[in-house]
Amino acid sequence: MVNITTEKNILEAKADVLVVGLFEQQPLSSMMQQLDDALNHEISNAITQKRFTGELKEICVLSTQGKMPAKQILLIGLGDKKEFTLETLRKVSGVAAKEAREMNAKSFANALLLVDFEGKDEKNEETKALAIAEATILGLYQFTHYKTVDKEKIKKIDSMILIGNNAEQISKGINKAMILTECTNLVRDLVNEPSNVVTPSHLAAIAEKMAKELPLKTQIFDKKQLEKLGMNAILAVTKGSAEEPKFIVLSYQNGKKSMAIVGKGITFDSGGLSLKPEEHMEDMKIDMAGAATVLATMKAAAMLKLPITLFGVIPTCENMPSGTAVKPGDIVTGFNGKTIEILNTDAEGRLVLSDALAYTEKELHPELAIDLATLTGAVIVALGSHAAGMMGTDQKNMDLLVEAGEETFERVWQLPLWDEYKENMKSDLADVRNISKIKEAGSITGAIFLQNFIDSMPWIHLDIAGTASLNDEREYLPKGGTGYGVRLLIKFMEKYVQ
Ligand code: BES
Ligand code: ZN
Ligand code: ZN
């Protein structure tokens, strides 16, 4: 945990490193002039000698030689002033924090709040402090708790001092960042943990613990109860596994407007009898990212006391091959009575979600349901890891989600759900098939399958297979679980309840 405090005077910040941002080809601000004077013109010398130009994310380290409490200055380039946005602020904050950690700093002061920029983004100190604080904590995230050798060599920042004027606004921003990052990092931890630790029972235990600590209620169904309810699509997926499936329902009631979030919780997706190739099969421990995002968003909504009624629904189990596993060609009747021909056991996410969405509509009656699922490899082909694929029946709220995505930079990109795509999901023997007859538009046909299990509930599907986990780190996103979705959904709900 990084402790964050505030301080007004840049010259008095007591920390190992002081982070200062400079634009390309811009004169020093009066505050920077003061700092430059205090440092015997070290900064302006670095610029005139072209050791530092201000190019985006450029780094230059200067010694303060005892002229102020901070030992070193870390200059970071902010790039072109006209191009600068809140997201650039997040990016440079993440890069600077990691650079300070590399320099072995235990503490650093951050003067990026003083950065003044144009453009349409909000620029009050609360918003800027939130952006800096969230990117700092998210950037410094490390998943190290399985390392037992040379543990003391792992570098760690303990605290950051945020330099700025309006202490009240700044601490508001910091407090919000603390909650959002704690919850985002919870998703990352759950996604990064191996599947022998994060089992369906483990997710259920987290839900129960959250319900004890926060104003949340939880209901957890086991296999017997799923049988009684007729959730045969989930039961088909879990059949080959030795782990007990769970169906988790969380509720938070603090407002008139209601909504449900539904998360795919496959704690390991081997593909089942339609077994995945061995290459990268280990990555399929991330197939519960939707579930983790739902848990963490419930937690964040309760901690932030959002004025909303929010349901969190998580169908969770493993997808394994065995003598008891569901077989290609098997037909089951889901919770809403529709029959499904399971032609590929690796298209299991849509099966567990079909029961979960039908249950949500029938039992919880939310005004809107958003599901999050690492549903298809096809969405990675379409959008890579920079946006989730979005499909649904509620255009107004999809537009709102696009806005929330731009603001949090957890972006979504809409794909069509046209009737023409429905044809190839019709089964000869049952009502629907779980895979399309042809290998085209895989993400859309996945969503079309889900649509079969919803009657009239407004619904949005987010395919997060590309955004939930990364192969390489980014400015404030680590390699592995990204925690995508918590900041997006909280921002969306803030707009949705207005
Ligand atoms: N969990 C996978 C999708 C996935 C792929 C998530 C890559 C994260 C990264 C899903 O259950 C799956 O296997 N989907 C199949 C569907 C196909 C059989 C119609 C796919 O995408 O190949
Ligand atoms: Zn699968
Ligand atoms: Zn899957």
XYZ file of C-alpha atoms and ligand atoms in Angstrom:
522
model
C 0.000 0.000 0.000
C 1.352 3.408 -0.978
C 0.570 6.107 1.562
C -0.326 9.464 -0.067
C -0.212 12.875 1.659
C -0.256 16.460 0.364
C 2.058 19.440 0.675
C 1.859 22.984 -0.700
C 5.460 24.014 -1.054
C 7.504 22.176 -3.652
C 10.763 23.288 -2.024
C 9.848 21.740 1.297
C 8.734 18.249 0.263
C 10.703 15.702 2.264
C 11.184 12.695 0.028
C 13.932 10.724 -1.693
C 12.909 11.923 -5.149
C 10.923 14.894 -6.456
C 9.035 14.275 -9.723
C 8.650 17.330 -11.954
C 7.000 17.390 -15.385
C 7.945 19.698 -18.268
C 6.340 20.190 -21.671
C 8.286 20.297 -24.904
C 9.243 23.801 -26.060
C 7.487 25.678 -23.278
C 9.014 28.310 -20.972
C 9.350 27.333 -17.295
C 6.316 28.260 -15.172
C 6.948 30.618 -12.250
C 6.909 27.650 -9.853
C 9.525 25.874 -11.999
C 11.569 29.076 -12.141
C 11.654 29.089 -8.345
C 12.733 25.470 -8.274
C 15.348 26.158 -10.968
C 16.694 29.109 -8.954
C 16.876 26.984 -5.807
C 18.827 24.383 -7.807
C 21.380 26.829 -9.235
C 19.768 26.545 -12.713
C 20.313 22.795 -12.980
C 16.972 22.453 -14.795
C 17.452 25.235 -17.347
C 21.011 23.989 -17.949
C 19.726 20.494 -18.709
C 17.356 22.043 -21.243
C 19.867 24.353 -22.952
C 22.429 21.543 -23.110
C 19.717 19.323 -24.678
C 20.072 16.703 -21.940
C 16.297 17.070 -21.600
C 13.803 18.172 -24.256
C 10.443 17.371 -22.653
C 9.526 14.666 -25.147
C 6.716 12.492 -23.774
C 7.948 10.091 -21.040
C 11.574 11.257 -21.420
C 13.469 10.941 -18.131
C 16.336 13.031 -16.720
C 17.684 12.714 -13.168
C 19.329 15.680 -11.440
C 20.989 15.810 -8.031
C 19.766 18.508 -5.619
C 23.141 18.567 -3.837
C 21.652 19.316 -0.458
C 19.865 22.466 -1.640
C 16.460 21.101 -0.631
C 15.080 18.178 1.396
C 14.511 15.964 -1.717
C 17.756 14.228 -2.738
C 17.115 13.920 -6.457
C 14.901 15.507 -9.108
C 13.247 13.238 -11.641
C 12.337 15.321 -14.674
C 9.715 13.675 -16.849
C 8.740 14.832 -20.336
C 5.076 15.752 -20.841
C 5.306 16.043 -24.627
C 3.279 18.528 -26.650
C 1.166 20.775 -24.418
C -1.679 20.836 -26.953
C -1.938 17.034 -26.940
C -1.931 16.616 -23.162
C -4.998 14.982 -21.558
C -5.957 13.412 -18.240
C -4.848 10.082 -19.695
C -1.399 11.528 -20.479
C -1.306 12.631 -16.838
C -2.050 9.040 -15.781
C 0.586 7.677 -18.121
C 3.391 9.980 -16.975
C 2.376 9.417 -13.339
C 2.674 5.655 -13.768
C 6.018 5.926 -15.577
C 7.461 8.380 -13.018
C 6.400 6.250 -10.044
C 8.017 3.131 -11.524
C 11.160 5.107 -12.408
C 11.411 6.427 -8.828
C 11.088 2.846 -7.590
C 13.889 1.779 -9.961
C 16.031 4.544 -8.420
C 15.542 2.754 -5.094
C 13.451 5.581 -3.635
C 11.221 4.663 -0.703
C 9.322 7.925 -0.954
C 8.797 10.526 -3.645
C 7.114 13.866 -4.036
C 5.035 14.472 -7.142
C 4.554 17.947 -8.624
C 2.487 16.839 -11.629
C -0.679 18.356 -10.194
C 0.813 21.737 -11.096
C 0.738 20.780 -14.767
C -1.608 23.035 -16.618
C -3.174 21.806 -19.859
C -5.846 22.612 -22.422
C -8.472 20.390 -24.076
C -11.909 19.246 -22.964
C -10.946 17.076 -19.955
C -11.918 18.249 -16.477
C -8.991 19.934 -14.782
C -9.868 20.724 -11.176
C -7.426 19.544 -8.548
C -9.724 16.714 -7.409
C -9.863 15.164 -10.894
C -6.152 15.627 -11.458
C -5.263 14.241 -8.009
C -7.497 11.235 -8.695
C -5.756 10.610 -12.030
C -2.257 10.925 -10.561
C -3.004 8.884 -7.445
C -4.766 6.067 -9.295
C -2.068 5.764 -11.956
C 0.653 5.831 -9.295
C -0.852 3.037 -7.223
C -1.891 1.029 -10.292
C 1.559 1.523 -11.841
C 3.384 0.381 -8.711
C 1.357 -2.851 -8.442
C 3.451 -6.010 -8.240
C 2.261 -9.589 -7.813
C 5.107 -11.021 -5.754
C 3.681 -13.074 -2.960
C 4.833 -16.410 -4.360
C 8.448 -15.187 -4.371
C 10.271 -16.516 -1.323
C 13.891 -16.192 -2.512
C 15.617 -12.766 -2.368
C 12.403 -11.158 -1.215
C 14.288 -8.230 0.269
C 15.587 -7.319 -3.196
C 12.090 -6.448 -4.426
C 11.975 -2.650 -4.667
C 9.046 -0.907 -3.042
C 7.744 2.651 -2.704
C 6.107 3.362 0.662
C 4.802 6.883 0.220
C 4.086 9.743 -2.164
C 3.617 13.430 -1.362
C 1.315 15.158 -3.816
C 2.229 18.834 -4.221
C -0.772 21.105 -4.738
C -2.804 24.003 -3.401
C -6.325 22.889 -2.617
C -5.811 20.320 0.153
C -9.535 19.595 0.436
C -10.044 18.818 -3.259
C -6.810 16.884 -3.416
C -7.687 14.645 -0.493
C -11.110 13.961 -2.070
C -9.336 12.789 -5.213
C -6.864 10.704 -3.210
C -9.607 9.024 -1.164
C -11.485 8.021 -4.284
C -8.283 6.768 -5.895
C -7.561 4.645 -2.800
C -10.902 2.841 -3.148
C -10.775 2.445 -6.934
C -7.213 1.122 -6.905
C -7.771 -1.232 -3.973
C -10.673 -2.763 -5.909
C -8.838 -2.789 -9.265
C -5.856 -4.479 -7.611
C -8.207 -7.036 -6.066
C -9.228 -8.019 -9.613
C -5.576 -8.179 -10.666
C -4.696 -10.421 -7.710
C -7.596 -12.770 -8.411
C -6.715 -12.979 -12.106
C -3.006 -13.527 -11.397
C -3.553 -16.172 -8.708
C -3.412 -19.702 -10.104
C -6.540 -21.792 -10.520
C -5.565 -24.147 -7.687
C -6.068 -21.173 -5.351
C -8.862 -19.232 -7.051
C -11.567 -21.895 -7.181
C -15.332 -21.276 -7.285
C -15.397 -21.808 -3.487
C -12.645 -19.229 -3.080
C -14.710 -16.637 -4.995
C -17.736 -17.505 -2.859
C -15.686 -17.049 0.320
C -14.588 -13.583 -0.864
C -18.218 -12.635 -1.509
C -19.152 -13.805 1.989
C -16.329 -11.861 3.582
C -17.315 -8.710 1.666
C -20.902 -9.107 2.831
C -19.677 -9.192 6.450
C -17.588 -6.046 6.122
C -19.788 -3.880 3.883
C -23.505 -3.136 3.434
C -23.891 -6.016 0.965
C -26.042 -9.125 1.098
C -25.006 -12.399 -0.412
C -26.707 -15.594 -1.455
C -24.639 -18.560 -2.592
C -26.090 -21.584 -4.361
C -24.207 -24.893 -4.464
C -24.535 -27.745 -6.944
C -27.650 -29.225 -5.286
C -29.419 -25.880 -5.377
C -28.419 -25.367 -9.027
C -30.018 -28.736 -9.797
C -33.210 -27.677 -8.037
C -33.277 -24.380 -9.924
C -32.750 -26.118 -13.265
C -29.522 -24.321 -14.138
C -28.565 -27.114 -16.487
C -26.273 -25.048 -18.683
C -23.983 -24.298 -15.722
C -24.291 -27.902 -14.557
C -23.212 -29.125 -18.007
C -20.032 -27.042 -17.856
C -19.110 -28.137 -14.313
C -19.788 -31.844 -14.958
C -16.205 -32.796 -15.713
C -14.705 -31.010 -12.723
C -13.934 -32.134 -9.190
C -14.512 -28.583 -7.890
C -17.939 -27.668 -6.553
C -19.645 -24.985 -8.715
C -21.075 -21.871 -7.055
C -23.677 -19.358 -8.096
C -23.096 -16.122 -6.213
C -25.646 -13.315 -5.915
C -24.603 -10.109 -4.162
C -26.890 -7.167 -3.593
C -26.335 -3.598 -2.541
C -29.411 -1.481 -1.974
C -28.922 2.248 -1.716
C -31.033 3.872 -4.386
C -34.020 3.725 -6.693
C -32.267 3.080 -9.977
C -31.257 -0.517 -10.342
C -28.766 -2.468 -12.355
C -27.111 -5.886 -12.365
C -23.572 -6.843 -13.283
C -22.991 -10.436 -14.308
C -19.484 -11.925 -14.513
C -18.179 -15.081 -16.183
C -16.401 -17.073 -13.475
C -14.665 -19.999 -15.179
C -11.767 -20.504 -12.763
C -9.994 -22.663 -15.337
C -10.955 -23.193 -18.970
C -9.223 -26.285 -20.346
C -11.793 -26.343 -23.143
C -13.351 -29.520 -21.702
C -13.481 -32.447 -24.118
C -13.033 -29.904 -26.943
C -9.629 -29.555 -25.292
C -7.519 -26.470 -25.927
C -4.032 -26.941 -27.403
C -1.321 -27.101 -24.710
C 0.255 -23.872 -25.896
C -0.729 -21.143 -23.430
C -3.411 -23.257 -21.781
C -2.052 -21.909 -18.479
C -3.418 -18.484 -19.461
C -6.922 -19.831 -18.996
C -6.723 -19.212 -15.249
C -7.819 -15.682 -16.260
C -11.221 -16.916 -17.410
C -12.793 -15.661 -14.178
C -11.819 -12.026 -14.805
C -15.475 -11.042 -15.321
C -16.387 -12.586 -11.971
C -13.500 -10.828 -10.223
C -14.571 -7.513 -11.766
C -18.116 -8.011 -10.501
C -16.895 -8.794 -6.956
C -14.571 -5.785 -6.913
C -17.144 -3.420 -8.417
C -19.682 -4.437 -5.756
C -17.023 -3.672 -3.173
C -16.169 -0.299 -4.726
C -19.843 0.713 -5.068
C -20.438 -0.061 -1.393
C -17.255 1.694 -0.244
C -18.125 4.781 -2.321
C -21.735 4.612 -1.078
C -23.097 5.004 -4.632
C -26.828 5.876 -4.675
C -27.958 2.809 -6.627
C -29.414 -0.661 -6.235
C -26.795 -2.987 -7.618
C -26.851 -6.750 -8.030
C -23.730 -8.797 -8.679
C -24.305 -12.214 -10.250
C -21.498 -14.741 -10.661
C -21.843 -18.201 -12.171
C -18.563 -19.915 -11.352
C -17.097 -23.356 -12.034
C -14.243 -25.091 -13.863
C -14.354 -26.394 -17.444
C -12.559 -29.756 -17.398
C -12.448 -32.932 -19.501
C -13.165 -36.238 -17.751
C -15.328 -39.349 -17.885
C -18.160 -37.330 -16.433
C -17.696 -34.277 -18.662
C -20.331 -32.904 -20.996
C -19.792 -34.246 -24.532
C -20.038 -32.529 -27.921
C -23.551 -33.110 -29.199
C -25.169 -33.192 -25.758
C -28.403 -31.222 -25.406
C -29.456 -29.463 -22.191
C -32.405 -27.329 -21.126
C -31.303 -24.049 -19.529
C -32.924 -22.113 -16.688
C -35.309 -20.246 -19.015
C -36.510 -23.472 -20.675
C -34.667 -23.123 -23.989
C -32.763 -26.146 -25.247
C -29.079 -25.880 -26.147
C -27.072 -28.181 -28.394
C -23.522 -28.115 -27.011
C -21.374 -28.682 -30.068
C -18.132 -27.333 -28.664
C -17.438 -27.651 -24.942
C -14.912 -24.806 -25.176
C -17.737 -22.319 -25.786
C -18.609 -22.694 -22.086
C -18.678 -19.061 -20.963
C -21.893 -18.386 -22.873
C -23.434 -21.483 -21.258
C -22.870 -20.341 -17.673
C -23.899 -16.797 -18.605
C -27.113 -17.941 -20.272
C -28.408 -19.330 -16.977
C -27.060 -16.348 -15.041
C -28.691 -13.760 -17.319
C -32.009 -15.620 -17.360
C -31.920 -15.849 -13.555
C -31.078 -12.139 -13.286
C -34.064 -11.128 -15.402
C -36.525 -13.499 -13.754
C -35.512 -13.108 -10.102
C -33.842 -9.700 -9.748
C -35.651 -7.509 -12.335
C -32.920 -4.872 -12.767
C -33.537 -1.943 -15.118
C -30.292 -2.874 -16.888
C -27.879 -5.803 -16.902
C -24.255 -5.595 -17.985
C -22.300 -8.810 -18.331
C -18.514 -8.996 -18.383
C -16.870 -12.054 -19.841
C -13.585 -13.267 -21.293
C -15.845 -14.810 -23.906
C -14.036 -15.082 -27.234
C -10.576 -15.150 -28.746
C -12.230 -13.425 -31.707
C -12.567 -10.136 -29.818
C -8.761 -10.065 -29.466
C -8.458 -10.466 -33.238
C -10.942 -7.612 -33.732
C -9.851 -5.065 -31.107
C -6.616 -6.241 -29.516
C -6.187 -5.242 -25.886
C -7.212 -1.576 -26.126
C -10.977 -1.916 -25.906
C -13.603 -4.405 -24.829
C -16.119 -5.485 -27.439
C -19.568 -4.134 -26.602
C -22.872 -5.458 -27.890
C -26.347 -5.071 -26.506
C -29.924 -3.919 -26.702
C -29.792 -0.627 -24.781
C -28.270 1.987 -27.088
C -28.640 4.896 -24.664
C -26.692 3.155 -21.947
C -24.154 1.818 -24.456
C -23.482 5.435 -25.445
C -23.064 6.295 -21.753
C -20.641 3.397 -21.379
C -18.602 4.733 -24.331
C -18.369 8.084 -22.510
C -17.344 6.448 -19.239
C -14.777 4.454 -21.203
C -13.222 7.559 -22.758
C -13.004 9.240 -19.366
C -11.459 6.313 -17.491
C -9.562 5.127 -20.569
C -11.046 1.690 -19.996
C -12.557 1.881 -23.445
C -15.324 -0.090 -25.131
C -16.055 -0.434 -28.838
C -19.487 -1.364 -30.099
C -20.048 -4.223 -32.529
C -23.441 -4.838 -34.192
C -26.042 -7.355 -33.054
C -27.962 -7.526 -36.323
C -30.658 -10.127 -36.897
C -28.728 -11.465 -39.895
C -26.186 -12.992 -37.508
C -28.858 -15.124 -35.822
C -29.246 -17.699 -38.564
C -26.004 -19.574 -37.924
C -26.781 -20.050 -34.224
C -29.984 -22.034 -34.889
C -29.752 -25.738 -34.077
C -31.234 -28.543 -36.190
C -32.131 -30.532 -33.075
C -32.572 -27.970 -30.293
C -33.433 -24.261 -29.995
C -29.878 -22.949 -30.224
C -26.364 -24.229 -30.810
C -23.542 -22.979 -28.620
C -21.240 -22.303 -31.596
C -21.933 -20.804 -34.966
C -22.188 -22.956 -38.087
C -19.480 -20.822 -39.680
C -16.223 -19.380 -38.378
C -17.037 -15.705 -38.801
C -17.849 -12.873 -36.403
C -17.099 -15.055 -33.369
C -17.652 -12.314 -30.781
C -20.981 -11.263 -32.268
C -22.318 -14.810 -32.512
C -21.311 -15.315 -28.859
C -23.453 -12.312 -27.936
C -26.292 -13.547 -30.186
C -26.273 -16.798 -28.212
C -26.647 -14.859 -24.937
C -29.475 -12.746 -26.352
C -31.560 -15.940 -26.624
C -31.779 -16.111 -22.844
C -33.061 -12.602 -22.260
C -36.661 -11.611 -22.711
C -37.059 -7.853 -22.393
C -34.384 -6.816 -19.859
C -32.156 -4.049 -21.297
C -28.763 -5.693 -21.628
C -25.159 -4.914 -22.520
C -22.459 -7.538 -23.074
C -18.777 -6.670 -22.665
C -16.312 -9.162 -24.124
C -13.173 -8.517 -22.058
C -10.993 -11.377 -23.380
C -8.498 -8.840 -24.780
C -8.491 -6.264 -21.997
C -8.490 -8.461 -18.863
C -4.856 -9.455 -19.125
C -1.742 -8.190 -20.935
C 1.382 -9.921 -22.255
C 3.517 -6.815 -21.637
C 3.246 -4.018 -19.111
C 2.064 -0.512 -20.058
C 2.508 2.854 -18.295
C 0.225 2.018 -15.374
C -0.944 -1.444 -16.362
C 1.101 -4.483 -15.360
C 1.767 -7.634 -17.306
C -0.960 -10.162 -16.391
C -4.293 -9.122 -14.876
C -5.151 -5.482 -15.608
C -8.194 -5.055 -13.371
C -10.086 -3.665 -16.393
C -13.692 -2.748 -15.693
C -13.918 -1.503 -12.109
C -13.119 2.131 -12.888
C -15.259 1.921 -16.041
C -18.339 0.557 -14.262
C -18.098 2.956 -11.324
C -17.816 5.921 -13.704
C -20.731 4.532 -15.734
C -22.924 4.176 -12.639
C -22.156 7.734 -11.538
C -23.593 8.865 -14.879
C -26.392 6.276 -14.936
C -27.964 7.396 -11.648
C -28.029 11.072 -12.612
N -12.205 -18.408 -22.435
C -12.235 -18.531 -23.838
C -11.996 -17.222 -24.574
C -10.648 -16.557 -24.365
C -9.669 -16.672 -25.315
C -10.417 -15.767 -23.250
C -8.442 -16.035 -25.148
C -9.214 -15.134 -23.065
C -8.226 -15.251 -24.012
C -13.596 -19.069 -24.285
O -14.247 -19.904 -23.394
C -13.375 -19.867 -25.534
O -12.702 -20.856 -25.457
N -13.954 -19.399 -26.643
C -13.831 -20.047 -27.895
C -15.196 -20.032 -28.538
C -15.298 -20.907 -29.746
C -15.180 -22.358 -29.360
C -16.638 -20.649 -30.414
C -12.838 -19.255 -28.742
O -12.769 -18.035 -28.641
O -12.081 -19.895 -29.462
Zn -13.648 -21.952 -23.593
Zn -13.749 -19.597 -21.388
